[in-house]
PDB file of C-alpha atoms in Angstrom:
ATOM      1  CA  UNK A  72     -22.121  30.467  -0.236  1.00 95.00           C
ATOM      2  CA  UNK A  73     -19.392  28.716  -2.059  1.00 96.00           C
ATOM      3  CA  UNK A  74     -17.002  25.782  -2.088  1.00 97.00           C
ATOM      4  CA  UNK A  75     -14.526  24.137  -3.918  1.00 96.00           C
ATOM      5  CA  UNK A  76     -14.457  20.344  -3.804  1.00 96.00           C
ATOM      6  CA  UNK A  77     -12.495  17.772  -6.045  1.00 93.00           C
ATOM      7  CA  UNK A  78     -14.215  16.098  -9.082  1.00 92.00           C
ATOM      8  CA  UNK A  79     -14.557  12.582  -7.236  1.00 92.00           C
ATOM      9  CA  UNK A  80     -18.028  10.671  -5.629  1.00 94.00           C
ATOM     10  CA  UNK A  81     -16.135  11.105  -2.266  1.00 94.00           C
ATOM     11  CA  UNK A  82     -17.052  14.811  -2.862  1.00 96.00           C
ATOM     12  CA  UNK A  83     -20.889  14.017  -2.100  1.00 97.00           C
ATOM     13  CA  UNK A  84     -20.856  13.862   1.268  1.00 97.00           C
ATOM     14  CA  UNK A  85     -19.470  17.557   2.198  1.00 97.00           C
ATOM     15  CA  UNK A  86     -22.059  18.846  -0.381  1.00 98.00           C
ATOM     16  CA  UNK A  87     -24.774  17.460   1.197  1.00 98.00           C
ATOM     17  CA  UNK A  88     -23.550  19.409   4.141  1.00 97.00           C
ATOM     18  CA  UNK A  89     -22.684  22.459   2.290  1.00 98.00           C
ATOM     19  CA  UNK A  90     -26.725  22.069   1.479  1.00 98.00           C
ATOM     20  CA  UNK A  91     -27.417  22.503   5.404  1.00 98.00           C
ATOM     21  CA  UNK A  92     -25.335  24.940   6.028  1.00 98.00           C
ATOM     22  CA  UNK A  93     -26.850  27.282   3.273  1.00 98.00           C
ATOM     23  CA  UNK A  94     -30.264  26.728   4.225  1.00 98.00           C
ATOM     24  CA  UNK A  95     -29.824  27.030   7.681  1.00 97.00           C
ATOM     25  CA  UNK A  96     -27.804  30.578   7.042  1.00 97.00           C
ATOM     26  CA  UNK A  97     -30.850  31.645   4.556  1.00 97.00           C
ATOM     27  CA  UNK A  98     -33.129  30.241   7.145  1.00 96.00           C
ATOM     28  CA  UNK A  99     -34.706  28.162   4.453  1.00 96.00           C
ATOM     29  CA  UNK A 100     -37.072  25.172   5.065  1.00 94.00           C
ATOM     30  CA  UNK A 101     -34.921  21.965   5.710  1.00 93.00           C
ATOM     31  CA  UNK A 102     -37.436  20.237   3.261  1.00 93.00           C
ATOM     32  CA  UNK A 103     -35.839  21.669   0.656  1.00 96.00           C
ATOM     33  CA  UNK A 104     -32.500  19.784   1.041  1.00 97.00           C
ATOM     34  CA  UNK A 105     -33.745  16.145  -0.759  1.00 98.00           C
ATOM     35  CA  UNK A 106     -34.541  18.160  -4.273  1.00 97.00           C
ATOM     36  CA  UNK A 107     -31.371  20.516  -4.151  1.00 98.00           C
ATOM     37  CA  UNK A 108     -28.885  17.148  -2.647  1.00 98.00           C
ATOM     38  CA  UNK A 109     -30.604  15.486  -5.921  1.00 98.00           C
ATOM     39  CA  UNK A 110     -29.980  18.107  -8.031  1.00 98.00           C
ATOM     40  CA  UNK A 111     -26.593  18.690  -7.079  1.00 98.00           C
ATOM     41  CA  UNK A 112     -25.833  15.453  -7.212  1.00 98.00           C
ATOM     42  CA  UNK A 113     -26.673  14.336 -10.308  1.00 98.00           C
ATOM     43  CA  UNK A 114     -24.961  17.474 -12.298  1.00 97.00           C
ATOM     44  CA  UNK A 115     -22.081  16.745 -10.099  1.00 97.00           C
ATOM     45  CA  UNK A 116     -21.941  13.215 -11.055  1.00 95.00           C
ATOM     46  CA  UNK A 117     -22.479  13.847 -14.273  1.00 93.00           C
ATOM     47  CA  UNK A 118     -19.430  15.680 -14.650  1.00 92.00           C
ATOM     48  CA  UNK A 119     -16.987  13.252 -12.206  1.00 91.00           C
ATOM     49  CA  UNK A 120     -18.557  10.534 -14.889  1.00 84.00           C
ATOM     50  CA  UNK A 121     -18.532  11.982 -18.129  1.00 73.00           C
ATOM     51  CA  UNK A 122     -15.534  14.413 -18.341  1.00 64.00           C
ATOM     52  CA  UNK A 123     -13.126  12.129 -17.813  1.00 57.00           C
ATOM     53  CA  UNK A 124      -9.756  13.691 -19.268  1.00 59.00           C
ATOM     54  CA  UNK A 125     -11.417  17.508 -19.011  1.00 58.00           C
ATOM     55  CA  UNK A 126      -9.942  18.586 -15.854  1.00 57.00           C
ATOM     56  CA  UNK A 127      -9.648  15.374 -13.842  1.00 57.00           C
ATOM     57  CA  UNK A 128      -8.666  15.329 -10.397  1.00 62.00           C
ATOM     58  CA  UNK A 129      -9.260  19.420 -10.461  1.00 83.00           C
ATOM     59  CA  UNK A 130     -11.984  20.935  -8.360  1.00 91.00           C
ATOM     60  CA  UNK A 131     -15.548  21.769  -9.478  1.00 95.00           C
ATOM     61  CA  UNK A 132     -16.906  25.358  -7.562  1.00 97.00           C
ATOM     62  CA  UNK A 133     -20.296  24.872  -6.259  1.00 98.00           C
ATOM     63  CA  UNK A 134     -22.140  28.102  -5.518  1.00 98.00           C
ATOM     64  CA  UNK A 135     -25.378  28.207  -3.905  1.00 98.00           C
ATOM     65  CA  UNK A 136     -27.229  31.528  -4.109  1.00 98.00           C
ATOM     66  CA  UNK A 137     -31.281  32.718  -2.320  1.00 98.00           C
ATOM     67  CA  UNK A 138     -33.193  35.029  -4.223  1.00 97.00           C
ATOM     68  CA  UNK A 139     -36.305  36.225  -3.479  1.00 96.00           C
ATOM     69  CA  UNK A 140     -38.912  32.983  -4.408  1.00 96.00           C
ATOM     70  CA  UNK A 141     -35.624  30.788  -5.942  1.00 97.00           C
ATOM     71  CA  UNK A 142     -32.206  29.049  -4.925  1.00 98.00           C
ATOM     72  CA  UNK A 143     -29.474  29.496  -7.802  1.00 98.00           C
ATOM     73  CA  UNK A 144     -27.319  26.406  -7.892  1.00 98.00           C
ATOM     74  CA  UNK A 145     -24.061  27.280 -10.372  1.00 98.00           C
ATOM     75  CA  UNK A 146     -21.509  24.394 -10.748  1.00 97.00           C
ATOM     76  CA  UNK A 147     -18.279  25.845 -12.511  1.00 95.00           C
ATOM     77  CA  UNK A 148     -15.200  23.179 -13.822  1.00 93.00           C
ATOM     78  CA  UNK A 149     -12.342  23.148 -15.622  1.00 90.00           C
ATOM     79  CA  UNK A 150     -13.156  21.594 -19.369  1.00 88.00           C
ATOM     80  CA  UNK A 151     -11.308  22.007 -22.436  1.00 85.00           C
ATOM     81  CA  UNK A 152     -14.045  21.849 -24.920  1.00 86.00           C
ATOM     82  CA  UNK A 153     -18.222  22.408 -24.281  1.00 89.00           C
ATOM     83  CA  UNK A 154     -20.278  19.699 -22.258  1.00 87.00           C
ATOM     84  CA  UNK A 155     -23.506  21.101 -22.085  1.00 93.00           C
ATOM     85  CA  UNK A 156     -25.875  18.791 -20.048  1.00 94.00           C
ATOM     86  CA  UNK A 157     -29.104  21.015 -21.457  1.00 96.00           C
ATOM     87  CA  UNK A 158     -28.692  18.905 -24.361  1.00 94.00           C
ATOM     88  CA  UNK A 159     -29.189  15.451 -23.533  1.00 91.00           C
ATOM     89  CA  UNK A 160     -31.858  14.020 -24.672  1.00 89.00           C
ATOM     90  CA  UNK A 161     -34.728  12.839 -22.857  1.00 90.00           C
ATOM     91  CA  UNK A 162     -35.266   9.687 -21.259  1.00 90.00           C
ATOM     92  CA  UNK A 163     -39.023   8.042 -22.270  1.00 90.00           C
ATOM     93  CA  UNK A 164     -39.756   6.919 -18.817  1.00 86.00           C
ATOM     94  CA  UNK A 165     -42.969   4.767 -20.642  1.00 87.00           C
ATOM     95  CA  UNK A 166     -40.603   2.117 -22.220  1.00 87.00           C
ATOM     96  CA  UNK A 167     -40.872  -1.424 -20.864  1.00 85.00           C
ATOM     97  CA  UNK A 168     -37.865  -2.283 -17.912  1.00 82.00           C
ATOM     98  CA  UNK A 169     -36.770  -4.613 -20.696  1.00 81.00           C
ATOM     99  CA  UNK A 170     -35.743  -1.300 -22.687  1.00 83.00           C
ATOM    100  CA  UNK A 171     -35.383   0.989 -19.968  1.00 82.00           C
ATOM    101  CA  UNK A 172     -31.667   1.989 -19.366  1.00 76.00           C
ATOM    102  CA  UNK A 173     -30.875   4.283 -16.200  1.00 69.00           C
ATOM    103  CA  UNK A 174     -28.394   6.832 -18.483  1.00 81.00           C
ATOM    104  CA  UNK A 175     -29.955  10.606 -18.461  1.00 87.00           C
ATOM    105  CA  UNK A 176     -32.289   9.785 -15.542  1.00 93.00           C
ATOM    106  CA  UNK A 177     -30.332  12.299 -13.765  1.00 96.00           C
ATOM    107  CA  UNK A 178     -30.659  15.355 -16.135  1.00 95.00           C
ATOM    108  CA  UNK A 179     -34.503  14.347 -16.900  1.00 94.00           C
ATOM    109  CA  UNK A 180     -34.644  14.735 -12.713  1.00 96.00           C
ATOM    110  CA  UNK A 181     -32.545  17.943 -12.826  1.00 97.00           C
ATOM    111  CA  UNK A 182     -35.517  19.156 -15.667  1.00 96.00           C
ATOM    112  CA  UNK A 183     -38.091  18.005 -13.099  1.00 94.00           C
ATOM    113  CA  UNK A 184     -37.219  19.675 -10.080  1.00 96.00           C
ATOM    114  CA  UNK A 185     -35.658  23.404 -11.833  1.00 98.00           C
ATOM    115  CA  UNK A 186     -37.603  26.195 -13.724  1.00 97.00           C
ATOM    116  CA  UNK A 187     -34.275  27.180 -15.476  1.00 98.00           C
ATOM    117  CA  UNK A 188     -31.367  25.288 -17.161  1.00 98.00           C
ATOM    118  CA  UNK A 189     -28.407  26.675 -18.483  1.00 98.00           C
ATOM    119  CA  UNK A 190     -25.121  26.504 -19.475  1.00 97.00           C
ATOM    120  CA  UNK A 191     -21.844  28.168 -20.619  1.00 97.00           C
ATOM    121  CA  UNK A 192     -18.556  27.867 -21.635  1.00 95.00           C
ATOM    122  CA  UNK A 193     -16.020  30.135 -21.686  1.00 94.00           C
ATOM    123  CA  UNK A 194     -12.039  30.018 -21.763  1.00 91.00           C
ATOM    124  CA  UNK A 195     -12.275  26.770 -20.970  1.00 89.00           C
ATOM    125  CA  UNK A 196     -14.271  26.879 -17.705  1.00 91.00           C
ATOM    126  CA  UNK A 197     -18.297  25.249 -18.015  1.00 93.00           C
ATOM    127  CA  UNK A 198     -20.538  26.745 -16.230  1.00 96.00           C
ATOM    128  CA  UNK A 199     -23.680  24.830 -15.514  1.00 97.00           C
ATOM    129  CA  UNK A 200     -26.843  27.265 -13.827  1.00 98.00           C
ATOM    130  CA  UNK A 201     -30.038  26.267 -12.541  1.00 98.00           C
ATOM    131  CA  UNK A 202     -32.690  28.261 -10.730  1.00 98.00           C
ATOM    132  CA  UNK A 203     -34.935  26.247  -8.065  1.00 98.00           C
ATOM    133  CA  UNK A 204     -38.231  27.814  -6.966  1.00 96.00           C
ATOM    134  CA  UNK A 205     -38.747  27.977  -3.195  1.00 94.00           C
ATOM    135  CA  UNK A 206     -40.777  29.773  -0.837  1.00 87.00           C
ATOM    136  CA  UNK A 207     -39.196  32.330   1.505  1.00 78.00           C
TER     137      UNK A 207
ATOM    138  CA  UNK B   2     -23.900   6.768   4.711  1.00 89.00           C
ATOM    139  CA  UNK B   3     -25.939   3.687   3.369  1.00 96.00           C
ATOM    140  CA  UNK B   4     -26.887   0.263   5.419  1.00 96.00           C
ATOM    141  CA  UNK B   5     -28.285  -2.909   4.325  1.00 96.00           C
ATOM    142  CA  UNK B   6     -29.512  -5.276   6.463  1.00 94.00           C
ATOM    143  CA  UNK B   7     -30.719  -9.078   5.412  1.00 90.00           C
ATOM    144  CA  UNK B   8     -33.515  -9.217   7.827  1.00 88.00           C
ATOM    145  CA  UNK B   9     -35.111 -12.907   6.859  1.00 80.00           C
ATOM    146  CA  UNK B  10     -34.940 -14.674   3.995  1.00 80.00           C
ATOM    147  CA  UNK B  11     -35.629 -12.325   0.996  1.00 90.00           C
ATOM    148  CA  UNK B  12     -35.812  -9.595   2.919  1.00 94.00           C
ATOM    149  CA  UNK B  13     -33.655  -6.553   2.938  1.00 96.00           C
ATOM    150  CA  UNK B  14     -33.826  -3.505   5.127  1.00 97.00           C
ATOM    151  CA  UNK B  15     -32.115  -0.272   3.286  1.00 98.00           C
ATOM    152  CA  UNK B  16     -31.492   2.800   5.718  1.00 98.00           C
ATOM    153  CA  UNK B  17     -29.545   6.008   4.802  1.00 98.00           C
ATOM    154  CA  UNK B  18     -28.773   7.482   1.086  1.00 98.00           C
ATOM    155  CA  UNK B  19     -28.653   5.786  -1.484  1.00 98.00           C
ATOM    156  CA  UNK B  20     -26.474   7.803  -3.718  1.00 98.00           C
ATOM    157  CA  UNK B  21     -23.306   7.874  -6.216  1.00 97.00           C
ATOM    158  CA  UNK B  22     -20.932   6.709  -4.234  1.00 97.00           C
ATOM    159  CA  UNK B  23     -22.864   4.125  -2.437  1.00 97.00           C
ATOM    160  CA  UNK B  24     -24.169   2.521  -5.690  1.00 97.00           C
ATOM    161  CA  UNK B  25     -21.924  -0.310  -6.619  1.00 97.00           C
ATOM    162  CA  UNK B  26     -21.942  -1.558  -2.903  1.00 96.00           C
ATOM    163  CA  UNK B  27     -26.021  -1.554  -2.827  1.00 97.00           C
ATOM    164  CA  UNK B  28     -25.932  -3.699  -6.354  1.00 97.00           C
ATOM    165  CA  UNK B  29     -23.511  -6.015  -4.669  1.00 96.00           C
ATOM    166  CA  UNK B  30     -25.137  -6.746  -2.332  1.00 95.00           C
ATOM    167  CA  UNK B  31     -28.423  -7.357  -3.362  1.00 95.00           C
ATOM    168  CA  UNK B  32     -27.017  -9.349  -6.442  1.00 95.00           C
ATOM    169  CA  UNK B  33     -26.220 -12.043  -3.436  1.00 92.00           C
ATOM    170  CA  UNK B  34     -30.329 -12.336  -2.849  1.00 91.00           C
ATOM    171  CA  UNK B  35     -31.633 -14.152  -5.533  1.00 89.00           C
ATOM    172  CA  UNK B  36     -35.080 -13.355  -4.991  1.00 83.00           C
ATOM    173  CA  UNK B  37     -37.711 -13.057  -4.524  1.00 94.00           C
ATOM    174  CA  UNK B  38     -36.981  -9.670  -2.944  1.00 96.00           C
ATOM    175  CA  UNK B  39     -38.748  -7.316  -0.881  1.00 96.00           C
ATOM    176  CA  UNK B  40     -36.469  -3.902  -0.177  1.00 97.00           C
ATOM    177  CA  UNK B  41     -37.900  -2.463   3.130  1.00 97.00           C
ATOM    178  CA  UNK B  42     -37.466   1.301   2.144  1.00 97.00           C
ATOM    179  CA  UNK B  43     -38.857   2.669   5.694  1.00 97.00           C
ATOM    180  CA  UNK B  44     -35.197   4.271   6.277  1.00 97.00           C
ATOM    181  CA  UNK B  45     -34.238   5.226   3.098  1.00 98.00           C
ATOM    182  CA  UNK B  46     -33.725   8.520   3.193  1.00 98.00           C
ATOM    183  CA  UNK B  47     -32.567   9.919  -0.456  1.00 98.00           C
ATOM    184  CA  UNK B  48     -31.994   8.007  -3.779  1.00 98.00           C
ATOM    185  CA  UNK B  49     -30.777   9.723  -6.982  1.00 98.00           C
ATOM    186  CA  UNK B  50     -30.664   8.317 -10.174  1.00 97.00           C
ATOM    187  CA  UNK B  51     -27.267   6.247  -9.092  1.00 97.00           C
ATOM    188  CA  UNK B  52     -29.476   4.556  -6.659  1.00 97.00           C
ATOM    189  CA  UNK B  53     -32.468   4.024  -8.779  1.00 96.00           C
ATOM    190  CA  UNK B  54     -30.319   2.400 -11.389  1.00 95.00           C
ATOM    191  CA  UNK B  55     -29.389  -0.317  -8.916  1.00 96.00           C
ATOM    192  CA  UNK B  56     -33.180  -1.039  -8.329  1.00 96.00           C
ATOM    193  CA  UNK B  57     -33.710  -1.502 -12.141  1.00 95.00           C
ATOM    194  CA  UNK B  58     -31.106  -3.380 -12.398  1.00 95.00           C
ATOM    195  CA  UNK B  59     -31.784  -5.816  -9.997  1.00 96.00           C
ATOM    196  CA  UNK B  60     -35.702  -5.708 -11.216  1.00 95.00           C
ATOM    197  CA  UNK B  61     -34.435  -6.769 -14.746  1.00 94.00           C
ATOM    198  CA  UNK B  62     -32.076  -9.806 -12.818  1.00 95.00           C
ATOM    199  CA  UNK B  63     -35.165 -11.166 -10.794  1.00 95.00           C
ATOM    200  CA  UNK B  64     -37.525 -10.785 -13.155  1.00 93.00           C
ATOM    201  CA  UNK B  65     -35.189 -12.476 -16.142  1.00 92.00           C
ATOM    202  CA  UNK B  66     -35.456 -15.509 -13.569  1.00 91.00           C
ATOM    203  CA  UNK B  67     -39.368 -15.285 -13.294  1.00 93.00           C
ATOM    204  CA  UNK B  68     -38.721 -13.579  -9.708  1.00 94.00           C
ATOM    205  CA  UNK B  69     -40.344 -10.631  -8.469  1.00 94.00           C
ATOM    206  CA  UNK B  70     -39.148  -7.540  -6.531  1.00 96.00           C
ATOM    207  CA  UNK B  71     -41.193  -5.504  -4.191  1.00 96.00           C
ATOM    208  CA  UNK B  72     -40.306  -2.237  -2.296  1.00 98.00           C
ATOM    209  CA  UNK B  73     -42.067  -1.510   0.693  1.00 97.00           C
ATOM    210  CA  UNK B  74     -42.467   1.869   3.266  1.00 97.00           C
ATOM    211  CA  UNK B  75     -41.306   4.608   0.743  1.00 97.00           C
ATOM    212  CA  UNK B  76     -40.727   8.088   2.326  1.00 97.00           C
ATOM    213  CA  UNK B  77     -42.718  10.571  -0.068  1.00 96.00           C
ATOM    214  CA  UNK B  78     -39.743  12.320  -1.637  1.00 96.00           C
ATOM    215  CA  UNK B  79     -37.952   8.473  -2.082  1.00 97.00           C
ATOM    216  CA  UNK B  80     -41.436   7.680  -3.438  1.00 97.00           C
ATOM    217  CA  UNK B  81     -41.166  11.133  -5.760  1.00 96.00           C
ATOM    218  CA  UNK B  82     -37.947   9.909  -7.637  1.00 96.00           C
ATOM    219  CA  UNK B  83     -39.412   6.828  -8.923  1.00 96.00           C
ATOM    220  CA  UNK B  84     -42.161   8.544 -10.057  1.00 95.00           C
ATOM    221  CA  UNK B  85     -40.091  10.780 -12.467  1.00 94.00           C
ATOM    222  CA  UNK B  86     -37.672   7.827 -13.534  1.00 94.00           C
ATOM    223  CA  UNK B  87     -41.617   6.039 -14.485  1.00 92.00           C
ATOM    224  CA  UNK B  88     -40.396   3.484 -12.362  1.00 92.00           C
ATOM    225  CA  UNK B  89     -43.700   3.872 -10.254  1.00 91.00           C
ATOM    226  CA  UNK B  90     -45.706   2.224 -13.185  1.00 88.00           C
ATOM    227  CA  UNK B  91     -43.743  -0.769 -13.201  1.00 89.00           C
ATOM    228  CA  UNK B  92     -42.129  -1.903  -9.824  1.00 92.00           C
ATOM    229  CA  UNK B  93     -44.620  -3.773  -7.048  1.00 90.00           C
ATOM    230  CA  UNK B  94     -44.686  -0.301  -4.853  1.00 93.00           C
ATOM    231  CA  UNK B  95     -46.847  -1.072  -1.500  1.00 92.00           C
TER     232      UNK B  95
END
């Protein structure tokens, strides 16, 4: 299942129900939908925020994907040069508030929640792929 | 959709999803409560990182004023985010 949405927050809300639909199609346990609306989200976000000038306005593809035991979540955009999110560095979640700032929370939950991370960039389309373990 | 609610004084009921796009309407708000705060989190249903940056945001305000904040009925998989962000360790979680 696949859809096209434009690289804005307004885009949120018809992913969540993109989410539905392809678990209710793959007859999939609703309980899944918190981790994969978080997961989503925050690569989503993360490329409305920090891409700014690499295909703004255009749409980002969303393609959800069952496999036996795992969901495949592949977000492809429009970017001129590499923005791999497998390489930001971790956030030390053990600092004091004081120090604490919330950038790369969202990648360090995308880490939690997926056994796979991946990215690629090609002709000037990124390609961000990660692999969710569920039970079928 | 996201709803907050000033129940009494210093407290303030959150219901729906606290996400991206609802972010910089949650931190307004509670930036008008100047503590201390208790979040009633019964009908939150989903918070990503956007959302969890307005609660440590508004920890750090309160508690550069010698204020407290303290969060209240957490749904499990609410309750699961803080615990990867660490935030579990360091927010008054009841």
């Amino acid at each position: 299942m696949e859809k096209a949405v434009p690289r804005t927050l307004e885009s949120l809300t018809p992913l969540v129900g993109l989410v539905r639909e392809f678990l209710e199609r793959e007859h999939l346990s609703a309980d899944l939908a918190f981790d994969m609306d978080l997961v989503i989200e925050e690569l989503f976000t993360n490329l409305v925020r920090h891409s700014r000038g690499a295909g703004e306005g255009s749409d980002v593809q969303v393609e959800l994907t069952h496999l036996p035991g795992e969901v495949r979540v592949r977000l492809k955009a429009s970017e001129p040069s590499p923005f791999d999110p497998t390489t930001a560095p971790r956030v030390n979640v053990s600092l004091p508030i004081e120090q604490r700032r919330a950038g790369g929370l969202g990648i360090q939950f995308v880490r939690e929640l997926c056994r796979e991370f991946r990215y690629e960039w090609r002709d000037g389309v990124g390609t961000t792929l990660v692999v969710m373990g569920v039970s079928d | 959709m996201l709803e907050l609610k000033l129940l009494d004084e210093g407290t303030v009921q959150v219901k729906g999803r606290l996400d991206a796009a609802e972010a910089d309407r949650a931190l307004a708000t509670l930036n008008q409560v100047p503590g201390p705060l208790t979040l009633d989190c019964g009908g939150l249903e989903y918070i990503s990182s956007a959302g969890i940056s307005v609660i440590m945001q508004t920890l750090k305000r309160l508690t550069a004023h010698g204020s407290r904040l303290t969060l209240i009925g957490l749904q499990p998989r609410v309750r699961n985010v803080f615990v990867y962000a660490g935030l579990d360790k360091v927010l008054d979680i009841r």
